[in-house]
Coordinates of C-alpha atoms in Angstrom, one line a residue:
M98 CA -15.3 74.5 12.1
E99 CA -14.9 71.0 11.3
K100 CA -17.7 69.6 9.0
R101 CA -19.4 66.5 9.9
P102 CA -20.1 64.1 7.2
H103 CA -23.6 64.2 5.8
F104 CA -25.2 60.8 5.7
V105 CA -28.2 60.2 3.5
R106 CA -30.8 58.1 5.0
R107 CA -32.0 55.3 2.8
E108 CA -35.3 53.5 3.2
F109 CA -34.5 49.9 2.7
P110 CA -37.2 48.3 5.0
P111 CA -39.9 48.6 2.6
R112 CA -37.9 47.0 -0.1
E113 CA -36.8 44.2 2.0
V114 CA -40.7 43.6 3.2
S115 CA -41.5 43.5 -0.3
S116 CA -39.1 40.8 -1.1
V117 CA -40.1 38.8 1.8
S118 CA -43.6 39.1 0.6
L119 CA -42.6 37.9 -3.0
V120 CA -40.8 35.0 -1.6
L121 CA -43.8 33.9 0.6
L122 CA -46.4 34.3 -2.3
L123 CA -44.3 32.3 -4.5
A124 CA -43.7 29.6 -2.0
A125 CA -47.5 29.6 -1.1
V126 CA -48.4 29.1 -4.8
V127 CA -45.8 26.4 -5.3
L128 CA -47.0 24.6 -2.2
L129 CA -50.7 25.0 -3.0
N130 CA -49.9 23.7 -6.5
A131 CA -48.0 20.7 -5.2
I132 CA -50.9 19.9 -2.8
L133 CA -53.4 20.4 -5.6
Y134 CA -51.4 18.1 -7.8
L135 CA -51.0 15.4 -5.3
Y136 CA -54.7 15.6 -4.3
L137 CA -55.9 15.3 -7.7
N138 CA -53.3 12.6 -8.7
E139 CA -54.4 10.5 -5.8
F140 CA -58.0 10.8 -6.8
Y141 CA -57.5 10.1 -10.4
A142 CA -55.4 7.1 -9.4
S143 CA -58.2 5.8 -7.1
S144 CA -61.1 6.4 -9.3
G145 CA -60.1 7.5 -12.9
H146 CA -57.7 5.9 -15.4
A147 CA -56.9 2.4 -14.5
E148 CA -59.7 -0.2 -14.8
T149 CA -57.9 -2.6 -12.5
D150 CA -57.3 -2.3 -8.9
P151 CA -53.8 -3.4 -7.5
S152 CA -55.5 -5.1 -4.5
L153 CA -57.5 -7.3 -7.1
C154 CA -56.4 -11.0 -7.5
P155 CA -56.1 -13.0 -10.8
F156 CA -59.5 -14.1 -12.2
G157 CA -61.1 -16.8 -10.0
Y158 CA -59.5 -15.4 -6.8
F159 CA -60.2 -12.9 -4.2
R160 CA -58.5 -11.0 -1.3
L161 CA -60.4 -10.1 1.7
G162 CA -59.7 -7.6 4.6
A163 CA -56.2 -7.4 5.7
V164 CA -55.4 -10.8 4.3
K165 CA -52.3 -10.6 1.9
N166 CA -52.9 -13.9 -0.1
C167 CA -55.3 -14.6 -2.7
S168 CA -58.0 -17.3 -2.2
P169 CA -60.0 -19.1 -4.9
W170 CA -63.6 -18.1 -5.2
L171 CA -65.6 -20.3 -2.8
S172 CA -67.4 -23.4 -4.2
C173 CA -70.7 -24.7 -3.4
E174 CA -69.3 -27.0 -0.7
A175 CA -67.3 -24.3 0.8
I176 CA -70.2 -21.9 1.0
N177 CA -72.4 -24.5 2.6
R178 CA -69.6 -25.5 5.0
E179 CA -68.1 -22.2 5.9
V180 CA -70.5 -19.5 5.4
R181 CA -73.1 -18.7 8.2
K182 CA -76.3 -16.5 7.6
L183 CA -76.8 -13.8 10.4
K184 CA -79.9 -11.9 9.0
C185 CA -81.9 -10.9 5.8
V186 CA -80.9 -7.4 5.0
G187 CA -82.9 -7.1 1.7
E188 CA -85.1 -8.5 -0.9
G189 CA -85.9 -7.6 -4.6
A190 CA -87.7 -9.2 -7.4
V191 CA -84.8 -11.6 -8.2
K192 CA -83.1 -12.2 -5.0
K193 CA -82.9 -12.2 -1.1
V194 CA -79.8 -10.8 0.5
F195 CA -78.4 -11.9 3.8
L196 CA -75.6 -10.5 6.0
S197 CA -73.5 -13.5 6.7
E198 CA -70.1 -14.5 8.2
W199 CA -67.2 -16.2 6.7
K200 CA -64.2 -16.9 8.8
E201 CA -64.8 -14.0 11.0
N202 CA -65.5 -11.7 8.1
K203 CA -68.9 -10.3 7.4
V204 CA -70.0 -11.1 3.8
V205 CA -73.0 -10.9 1.9
L206 CA -74.8 -13.9 0.6
S207 CA -77.6 -13.4 -2.3
Q208 CA -80.0 -16.3 -3.1
L209 CA -82.6 -16.4 -6.0
T210 CA -86.3 -16.2 -4.6
N211 CA -88.2 -16.3 -7.9
S212 CA -87.5 -19.4 -10.1
E213 CA -89.1 -17.6 -13.1
L214 CA -86.2 -15.0 -12.9
K215 CA -83.2 -17.6 -12.7
E216 CA -81.9 -16.4 -16.2
D217 CA -81.6 -12.9 -14.8
F218 CA -80.0 -14.2 -11.7
L219 CA -77.4 -16.2 -13.8
H220 CA -76.9 -13.3 -16.1
G221 CA -76.0 -11.1 -13.0
L222 CA -73.5 -13.7 -11.9
K223 CA -71.9 -13.9 -15.4
M224 CA -71.5 -10.1 -15.4
L225 CA -70.2 -10.1 -12.0
K226 CA -67.5 -12.7 -12.8
A227 CA -66.4 -11.1 -16.1
L228 CA -66.6 -7.5 -14.9
Q229 CA -64.4 -7.8 -11.8
S230 CA -62.6 -4.4 -11.3
K231 CA -62.2 -1.5 -9.0
Y232 CA -65.7 -0.3 -10.3
V233 CA -67.7 -3.6 -9.2
V234 CA -68.3 -5.3 -6.0
R235 CA -65.9 -8.0 -5.1
L236 CA -67.1 -11.5 -5.8
L237 CA -66.0 -14.2 -3.1
G238 CA -67.7 -17.3 -4.5
Y239 CA -70.9 -18.7 -6.0
C240 CA -72.9 -21.8 -6.5
E241 CA -75.0 -21.9 -9.7
E242 CA -76.8 -25.1 -8.7
Q243 CA -78.1 -23.5 -5.6
F244 CA -78.5 -19.9 -7.3
T245 CA -76.1 -18.5 -4.6
I246 CA -73.7 -15.5 -4.8
L247 CA -71.2 -14.4 -2.3
T248 CA -69.8 -11.0 -2.3
E249 CA -67.9 -8.6 -0.1
Y250 CA -69.8 -6.6 2.6
H251 CA -69.7 -2.8 2.8
P252 CA -71.5 -1.6 5.9
L253 CA -72.6 1.8 4.6
G254 CA -74.9 0.1 2.3
S255 CA -76.5 1.4 -1.0
L256 CA -76.5 4.9 -2.2
R257 CA -80.1 5.4 -1.1
G258 CA -78.6 6.0 2.4
L259 CA -76.0 8.8 1.4
N260 CA -77.6 11.7 2.9
E261 CA -78.3 9.9 6.2
T262 CA -74.7 8.7 6.4
L263 CA -73.3 12.1 5.8
H264 CA -75.2 13.3 8.8
I265 CA -73.7 10.8 11.0
P266 CA -71.0 12.6 13.2
K267 CA -68.3 10.3 12.0
Y268 CA -68.8 11.3 8.3
K269 CA -69.9 15.1 8.6
G270 CA -66.4 16.0 7.4
M271 CA -67.2 14.3 4.2
N272 CA -70.4 16.4 3.5
T273 CA -68.7 19.0 1.2
W274 CA -69.1 20.0 -2.3
H275 CA -65.9 18.6 -3.5
R276 CA -66.3 15.2 -1.8
R277 CA -69.8 15.0 -3.3
L278 CA -68.6 15.9 -6.7
M279 CA -65.9 13.2 -6.3
L280 CA -68.8 10.8 -5.7
A281 CA -70.6 11.9 -8.8
M282 CA -67.3 11.5 -10.7
D283 CA -67.1 8.0 -9.3
Y284 CA -70.7 7.2 -10.6
V285 CA -69.8 8.4 -14.0
S286 CA -66.6 6.5 -14.0
V287 CA -68.7 3.3 -13.5
I288 CA -70.9 4.2 -16.4
R289 CA -67.8 4.9 -18.5
Y290 CA -66.4 1.4 -17.5
L291 CA -69.7 -0.5 -18.4
H292 CA -69.8 1.4 -21.8
S293 CA -66.2 0.3 -22.7
S294 CA -66.2 -3.0 -20.7
P295 CA -64.2 -6.1 -21.7
L296 CA -67.5 -7.6 -22.8
G297 CA -68.4 -4.5 -25.0
T298 CA -70.8 -1.7 -24.5
L299 CA -73.3 -2.5 -21.7
V300 CA -76.3 -0.7 -20.8
M301 CA -77.5 -0.1 -17.1
C302 CA -81.1 -1.2 -17.4
D303 CA -82.1 -1.2 -13.8
S304 CA -82.5 2.6 -13.8
N305 CA -86.0 3.6 -14.4
D306 CA -86.0 6.1 -11.6
L307 CA -83.6 7.7 -9.2
D308 CA -84.2 5.4 -6.3
K309 CA -83.8 2.4 -8.4
V310 CA -80.5 3.8 -9.7
L311 CA -79.3 4.4 -6.2
S312 CA -80.1 0.8 -5.1
Q313 CA -77.8 -0.7 -7.6
Y314 CA -74.6 1.1 -6.1
L315 CA -72.7 0.6 -2.9
L316 CA -70.8 3.3 -0.9
T317 CA -67.5 2.0 0.5
S318 CA -66.1 2.9 3.9
D319 CA -63.5 5.2 2.2
F320 CA -66.2 7.0 0.3
H321 CA -66.1 5.5 -3.3
I322 CA -68.9 3.9 -5.4
L323 CA -69.2 0.3 -6.4
V324 CA -72.0 -1.2 -8.9
N325 CA -73.5 -4.1 -7.0
D326 CA -76.4 -5.3 -9.1
L327 CA -75.6 -6.5 -12.7
D328 CA -78.7 -8.4 -13.4
A329 CA -80.0 -6.2 -16.3
L330 CA -76.8 -5.3 -18.2
P331 CA -77.7 -5.8 -21.9
L332 CA -75.1 -5.6 -24.7
V333 CA -75.1 -3.0 -27.6
N334 CA -73.3 -4.2 -30.7
R335 CA -73.5 -1.6 -33.4
S336 CA -71.5 -3.5 -35.9
A337 CA -74.0 -6.4 -35.7
G338 CA -77.0 -4.0 -35.6
R339 CA -77.9 -4.9 -32.0
L340 CA -79.5 -2.4 -29.7
V341 CA -81.3 -3.0 -26.5
K342 CA -84.6 -2.5 -24.7
C343 CA -84.8 -2.4 -20.8
G344 CA -87.6 -4.8 -20.3
H345 CA -90.7 -5.6 -22.0
R346 CA -93.1 -3.1 -20.3
E347 CA -93.9 0.5 -21.1
L348 CA -91.5 3.0 -19.3
R349 CA -92.9 6.5 -18.3
G350 CA -91.6 9.6 -16.7
E351 CA -88.9 12.3 -17.3
F352 CA -86.1 10.3 -15.7
V353 CA -85.9 7.8 -18.4
A354 CA -84.5 8.9 -21.8
P355 CA -87.0 10.1 -24.4
E356 CA -86.1 7.1 -26.7
Q357 CA -87.2 4.9 -23.9
R358 CA -90.7 6.0 -23.8
W359 CA -93.5 4.8 -26.1
P360 CA -93.3 7.0 -29.2
Y361 CA -96.8 6.5 -30.8
G362 CA -99.0 8.5 -28.2
E363 CA -101.7 7.6 -25.8
E364 CA -104.4 6.6 -28.4
M365 CA -102.2 3.6 -29.4
P366 CA -101.7 0.9 -26.7
F367 CA -98.2 -0.1 -25.9
E368 CA -96.9 -3.2 -27.6
D369 CA -93.4 -4.5 -26.8
D370 CA -92.9 -5.6 -30.5
L371 CA -93.3 -2.2 -31.9
M372 CA -91.3 -0.3 -29.3
P373 CA -87.9 0.7 -30.9
P374 CA -84.8 -0.3 -29.4
Y375 CA -82.0 2.1 -28.2
D376 CA -78.3 2.3 -27.0
E377 CA -76.2 3.2 -24.1
K378 CA -76.8 6.9 -24.5
T379 CA -79.9 6.4 -22.2
D380 CA -77.4 6.2 -19.3
I381 CA -76.0 9.7 -20.3
W382 CA -79.6 11.2 -20.2
K383 CA -79.8 10.3 -16.6
I384 CA -76.4 11.5 -15.4
P385 CA -77.6 15.1 -14.5
D386 CA -80.3 13.8 -12.3
V387 CA -78.1 11.4 -10.4
S388 CA -75.3 14.0 -10.0
N389 CA -77.8 16.5 -8.7
F390 CA -78.5 13.9 -5.9
F391 CA -74.9 13.6 -5.2
L392 CA -74.2 17.4 -5.0
G393 CA -77.0 17.9 -2.5
H394 CA -77.3 21.3 -0.9
V395 CA -74.2 21.8 0.9
E396 CA -72.3 25.2 0.8
G397 CA -70.7 25.4 -2.8
S398 CA -72.9 22.9 -4.6
D399 CA -74.6 25.5 -6.6
I400 CA -71.5 26.7 -7.8
V401 CA -70.4 23.3 -9.1
R402 CA -74.0 23.0 -10.7
L403 CA -73.3 26.2 -12.5
H404 CA -70.0 24.9 -13.9
L405 CA -71.8 21.8 -14.9
F406 CA -74.6 23.4 -16.6
D407 CA -73.4 23.0 -20.2
I408 CA -72.4 19.4 -20.1
H409 CA -75.4 18.5 -18.3
A410 CA -77.6 20.3 -20.9
A411 CA -75.7 18.3 -23.5
C412 CA -76.6 15.0 -21.6
K413 CA -80.3 16.1 -21.8
R414 CA -80.3 16.5 -25.6
K415 CA -83.3 14.8 -27.1
D416 CA -81.4 13.1 -30.1
P417 CA -79.1 10.5 -28.4
V418 CA -76.5 10.8 -31.0
E419 CA -75.8 14.5 -29.9
R420 CA -75.3 13.6 -26.3
P421 CA -71.7 13.2 -25.1
S422 CA -69.9 10.1 -24.2
A423 CA -69.4 9.2 -20.5
Q424 CA -65.8 9.7 -21.0
E425 CA -66.5 13.3 -22.2
V426 CA -68.7 13.9 -19.1
L427 CA -66.1 12.5 -16.7
D428 CA -63.3 14.7 -18.5
T429 CA -65.5 17.9 -17.7
Y430 CA -66.1 16.8 -14.2
R431 CA -62.4 16.6 -13.8
K432 CA -61.6 20.0 -15.3
V433 CA -64.4 21.6 -13.1
L434 CA -63.0 19.8 -9.9
T435 CA -59.5 21.1 -10.7
L436 CA -60.8 24.7 -11.5
L437 CA -62.8 25.0 -8.4
I438 CA -60.1 23.7 -6.0
R439 CA -57.7 26.2 -7.5
E440 CA -60.1 29.0 -7.2
A441 CA -60.7 28.0 -3.4
A442 CA -57.0 28.0 -2.9
V443 CA -56.3 31.5 -4.3
P444 CA -58.1 33.4 -1.4
G445 CA -56.3 31.4 1.1
T446 CA -53.0 32.5 -0.4
R447 CA -54.0 36.0 -0.3
E448 CA -54.8 35.9 3.4
M449 CA -51.4 34.3 4.2
L450 CA -49.9 37.6 2.8

């Protein structure tokens, strides 16, 4: 009888599936890391390392909207002739703010309202001119003789309206933990810039409560933060022994730093001459409270708070010397953002397989 050859059946399919799975896994990891790199690189480029914005013009010039060419800051004559007031949109202790129009562009015209505070107004103008950067609202022109300043208009307004803005259907997609954390990073980036500005170490003194802090900043249409009000920015100069005091009245409450509060107890009436000065670490004390507002109560925000616990605890140290710098806070925020995005990406990779 003829013997038929005996073939041994080999189980190749499982091995092939395993190889395909491995290739898919590696491809997914590479893709996710590439996306993460591009995402973070774009963010750092837009709000991190460079102090200047490529869209900014040379000193004394501005570019507005889609216009490619830079125009010189508008003079008194040009403002009076070409700028048309539309309506009053705000008024503070120092100035009144008008939504206005210039060559079919909406702009903001600020005018002094209290002649006793003209020094504050002119100081704000000086700061606005000297600090033009990606962190500061764009100056379009000014008239010192008439105490008038013209700046770029941002329709989303100040940060006080952030939560309301995020509930508008158009912006609901922005109401996520990572977008909110990026806003907090923008805020700390502004503080870091002020602490290492071209003029030296500047302290954000208009910050005695959360609402006041939020009113000093604007939210841009692409969801970044600009500092808008620079009327109270005193200079710290340690080498010259110069510290600062934010105003001449007593400051109270947990929002302001301990060194900003009257140190001699209730039994001794406040006297400005006896109040010790302080430095820029008062801004660091306030970062956790402002960031807590930014993070809100969306899904994932509590996890972010947990990761920021240690750096925020360091910001709240009673001794200002022991608090971190704004750069150290910003570096920690960046690390947390990178870590959490990676952690969020891993489950997605597993589901793909």
